[in-house]
XYZ file of C-alpha atoms in Angstrom:
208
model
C -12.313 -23.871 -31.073
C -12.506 -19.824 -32.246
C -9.474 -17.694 -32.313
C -11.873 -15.630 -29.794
C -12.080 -19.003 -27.609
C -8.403 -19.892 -28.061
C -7.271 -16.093 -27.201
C -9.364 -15.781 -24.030
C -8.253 -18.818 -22.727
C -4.276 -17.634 -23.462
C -5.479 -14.534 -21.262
C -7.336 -16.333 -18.407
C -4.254 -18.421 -18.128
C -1.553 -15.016 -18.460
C -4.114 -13.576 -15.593
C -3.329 -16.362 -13.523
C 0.060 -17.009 -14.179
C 1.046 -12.965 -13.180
C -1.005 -13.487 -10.097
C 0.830 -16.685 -8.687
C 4.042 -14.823 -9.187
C 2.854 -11.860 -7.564
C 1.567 -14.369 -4.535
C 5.047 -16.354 -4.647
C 7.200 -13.522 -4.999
C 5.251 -11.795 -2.182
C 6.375 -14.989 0.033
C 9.798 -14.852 -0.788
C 10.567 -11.693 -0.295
C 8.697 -11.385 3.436
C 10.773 -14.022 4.061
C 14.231 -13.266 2.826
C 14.699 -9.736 1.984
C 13.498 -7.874 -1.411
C 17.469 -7.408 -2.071
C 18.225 -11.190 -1.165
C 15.448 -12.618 -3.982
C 16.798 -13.576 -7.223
C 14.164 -14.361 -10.221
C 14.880 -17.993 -10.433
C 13.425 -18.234 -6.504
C 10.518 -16.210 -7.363
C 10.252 -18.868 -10.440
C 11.065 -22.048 -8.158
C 8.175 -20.643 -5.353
C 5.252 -19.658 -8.346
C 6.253 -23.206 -10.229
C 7.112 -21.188 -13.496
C 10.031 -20.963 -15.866
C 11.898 -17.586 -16.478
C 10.104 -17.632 -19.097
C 6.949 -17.080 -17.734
C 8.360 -14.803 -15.625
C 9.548 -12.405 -18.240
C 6.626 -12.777 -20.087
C 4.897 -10.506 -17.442
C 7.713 -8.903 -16.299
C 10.488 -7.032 -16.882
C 12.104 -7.464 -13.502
C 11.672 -7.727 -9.861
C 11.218 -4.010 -9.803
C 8.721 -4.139 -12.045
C 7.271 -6.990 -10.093
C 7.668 -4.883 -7.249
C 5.645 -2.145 -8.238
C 2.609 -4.717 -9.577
C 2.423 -5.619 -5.916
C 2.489 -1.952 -4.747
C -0.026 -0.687 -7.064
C -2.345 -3.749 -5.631
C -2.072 -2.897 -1.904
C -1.906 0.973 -2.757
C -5.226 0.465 -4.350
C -6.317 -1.444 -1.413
C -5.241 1.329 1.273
C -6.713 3.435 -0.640
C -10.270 2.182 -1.017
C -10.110 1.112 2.387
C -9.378 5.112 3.666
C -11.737 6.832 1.007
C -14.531 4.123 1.807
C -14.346 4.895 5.932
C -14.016 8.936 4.849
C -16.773 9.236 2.700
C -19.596 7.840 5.020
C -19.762 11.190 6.531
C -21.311 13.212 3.657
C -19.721 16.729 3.174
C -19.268 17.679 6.821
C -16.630 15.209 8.498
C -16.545 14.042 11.748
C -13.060 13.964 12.647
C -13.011 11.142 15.679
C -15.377 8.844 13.686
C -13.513 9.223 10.721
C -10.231 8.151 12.091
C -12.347 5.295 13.816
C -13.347 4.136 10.707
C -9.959 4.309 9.163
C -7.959 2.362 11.926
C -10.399 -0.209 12.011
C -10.205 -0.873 8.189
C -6.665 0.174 7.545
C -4.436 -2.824 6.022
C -1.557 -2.970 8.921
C -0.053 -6.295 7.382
C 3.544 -6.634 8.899
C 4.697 -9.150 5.962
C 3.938 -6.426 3.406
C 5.529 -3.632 5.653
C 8.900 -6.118 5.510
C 8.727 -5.999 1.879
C 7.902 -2.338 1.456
C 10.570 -1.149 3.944
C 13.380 -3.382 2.034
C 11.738 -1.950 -0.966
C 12.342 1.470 0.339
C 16.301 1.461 0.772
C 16.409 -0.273 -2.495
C 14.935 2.736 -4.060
C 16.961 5.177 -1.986
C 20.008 3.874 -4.003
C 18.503 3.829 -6.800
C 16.688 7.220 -8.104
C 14.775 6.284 -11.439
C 12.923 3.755 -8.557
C 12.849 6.026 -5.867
C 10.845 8.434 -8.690
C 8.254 5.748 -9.386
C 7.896 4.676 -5.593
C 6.950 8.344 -5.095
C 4.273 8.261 -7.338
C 3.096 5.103 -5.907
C 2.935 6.941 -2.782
C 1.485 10.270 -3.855
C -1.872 8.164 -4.820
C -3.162 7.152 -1.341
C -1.970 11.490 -0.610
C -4.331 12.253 -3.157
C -7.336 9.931 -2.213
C -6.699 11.635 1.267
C -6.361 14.892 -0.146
C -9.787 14.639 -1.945
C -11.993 13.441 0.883
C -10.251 16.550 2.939
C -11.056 18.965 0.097
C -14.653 17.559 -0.287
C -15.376 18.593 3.317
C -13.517 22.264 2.892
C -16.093 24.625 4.167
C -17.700 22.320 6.714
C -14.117 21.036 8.636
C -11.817 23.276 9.752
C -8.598 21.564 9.928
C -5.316 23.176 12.527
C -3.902 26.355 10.981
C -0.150 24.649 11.532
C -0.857 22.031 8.823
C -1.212 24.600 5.840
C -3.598 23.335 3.335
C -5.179 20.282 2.056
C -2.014 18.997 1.256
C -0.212 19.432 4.212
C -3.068 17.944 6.102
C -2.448 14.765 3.583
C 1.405 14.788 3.957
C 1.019 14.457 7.917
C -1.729 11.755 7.963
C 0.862 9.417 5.523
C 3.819 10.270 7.578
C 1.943 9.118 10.668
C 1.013 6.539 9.026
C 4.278 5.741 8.429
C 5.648 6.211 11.732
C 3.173 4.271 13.306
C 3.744 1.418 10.814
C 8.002 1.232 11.563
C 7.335 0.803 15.338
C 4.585 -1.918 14.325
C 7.420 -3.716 12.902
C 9.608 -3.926 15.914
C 6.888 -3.941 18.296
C 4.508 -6.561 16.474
C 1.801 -5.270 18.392
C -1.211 -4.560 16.200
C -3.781 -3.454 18.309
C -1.296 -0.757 19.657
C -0.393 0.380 16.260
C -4.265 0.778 15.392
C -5.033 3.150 19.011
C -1.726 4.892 17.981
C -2.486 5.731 14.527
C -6.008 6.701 15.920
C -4.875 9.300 18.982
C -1.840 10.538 16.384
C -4.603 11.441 13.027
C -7.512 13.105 15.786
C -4.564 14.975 17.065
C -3.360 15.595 13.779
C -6.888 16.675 12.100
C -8.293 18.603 15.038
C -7.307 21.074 17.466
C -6.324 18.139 19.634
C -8.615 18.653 22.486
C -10.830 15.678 21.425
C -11.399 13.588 24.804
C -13.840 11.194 23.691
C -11.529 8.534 22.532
């Protein structure tokens, strides 16, 4: 066997060894708590040694934000994808369609990411990083808004692009805390839809 062979089968196995401890650590913390997880449980759940473990990470942070970057990614492919099908004009109420049917509302993650979040409110240096975590799905929103500057007016009261991007996360995120004490999916889906038309028009839509 090649040092090519021998080296691509090292990294095919490094692949799959970071993503089993992103899938067990996922597990363990829905279950218990991101603050309650030690590395020798997310080690015990993936089958790996420490070892292993710190060969791909640093620390659960660091493991944290691996498994935020994924889903961040995910949201936001999922909310560019349902924006862009309008071409440059966008039609508000079909847009926001699009996006609640497509938008990832997974209740295990939201556990993690809210446990996550006072973590990093204690801690600044993570609260810094989760913020530019979170500034990426803004941005994709923030794009797809500019893109149809010109041929969408959006409400006065939000400002500019920006603001219009701020709001839509924030409902997002509003929506997405009563979801977890609620449980109630489909509700969280018409919410999120009524609160971005409202949101991105004048809020006189009645078609919904």
């Amino acid at each position: 066997m090649t040092v090519q062979e021998t080296t691509k089968r090292v990294t095919r196995r490094r692949v799959r060894t970071r993503a089993n401890l992103l899938d067990a650590a996922f597990a363990v913390f829905a279950a218990k708590g991101f603050g309650r997880v030690s590395i020798e449980e997310v080690c015990e759940a993936a089958g790996y040694s420490r070892g292993a473990f710190y060969s791909n990470f640093d620390s659960l942070d660091e493991l944290f934000f691996a498994l935020y970057g994924e889903r961040a990614d995910v949201i936001a492919e999922q909310v560019s994808g349902a924006l862009a099908l309008d071409g440059p004009d966008l039609d508000v109420p079909a847009a926001v369609d699009r996006v609640t049917d497509v938008l990832l509302l997974d209740r295990d993650w939201l556990l993690v990411k809210t446990d996550f979040l006072v973590h990093a409110a204690r801690h600044p240096a993570v609260a810094q990083t989760l913020l530019e975590h979170r500034a990426r799905l803004r941005g994709a929103i923030a794009e797809r808004l500019a893109r149809a500057a010109g041929h969408t007016e959006l409400p006065a009261v939000l400002g500019d692009i920006d603001g219009a991007a701020h709001a839509v996360v924030a409902a997002y995120d509003g929506v997405t805390t009563q979801l977890l004490l609620d449980k109630d999916v489909e509700h969280a889906r018409e919410w999120l839809g009524q609160l971005l038309t409202a949101l991105l028009t004048d809020g006189s839509d009645t078609t919904r």
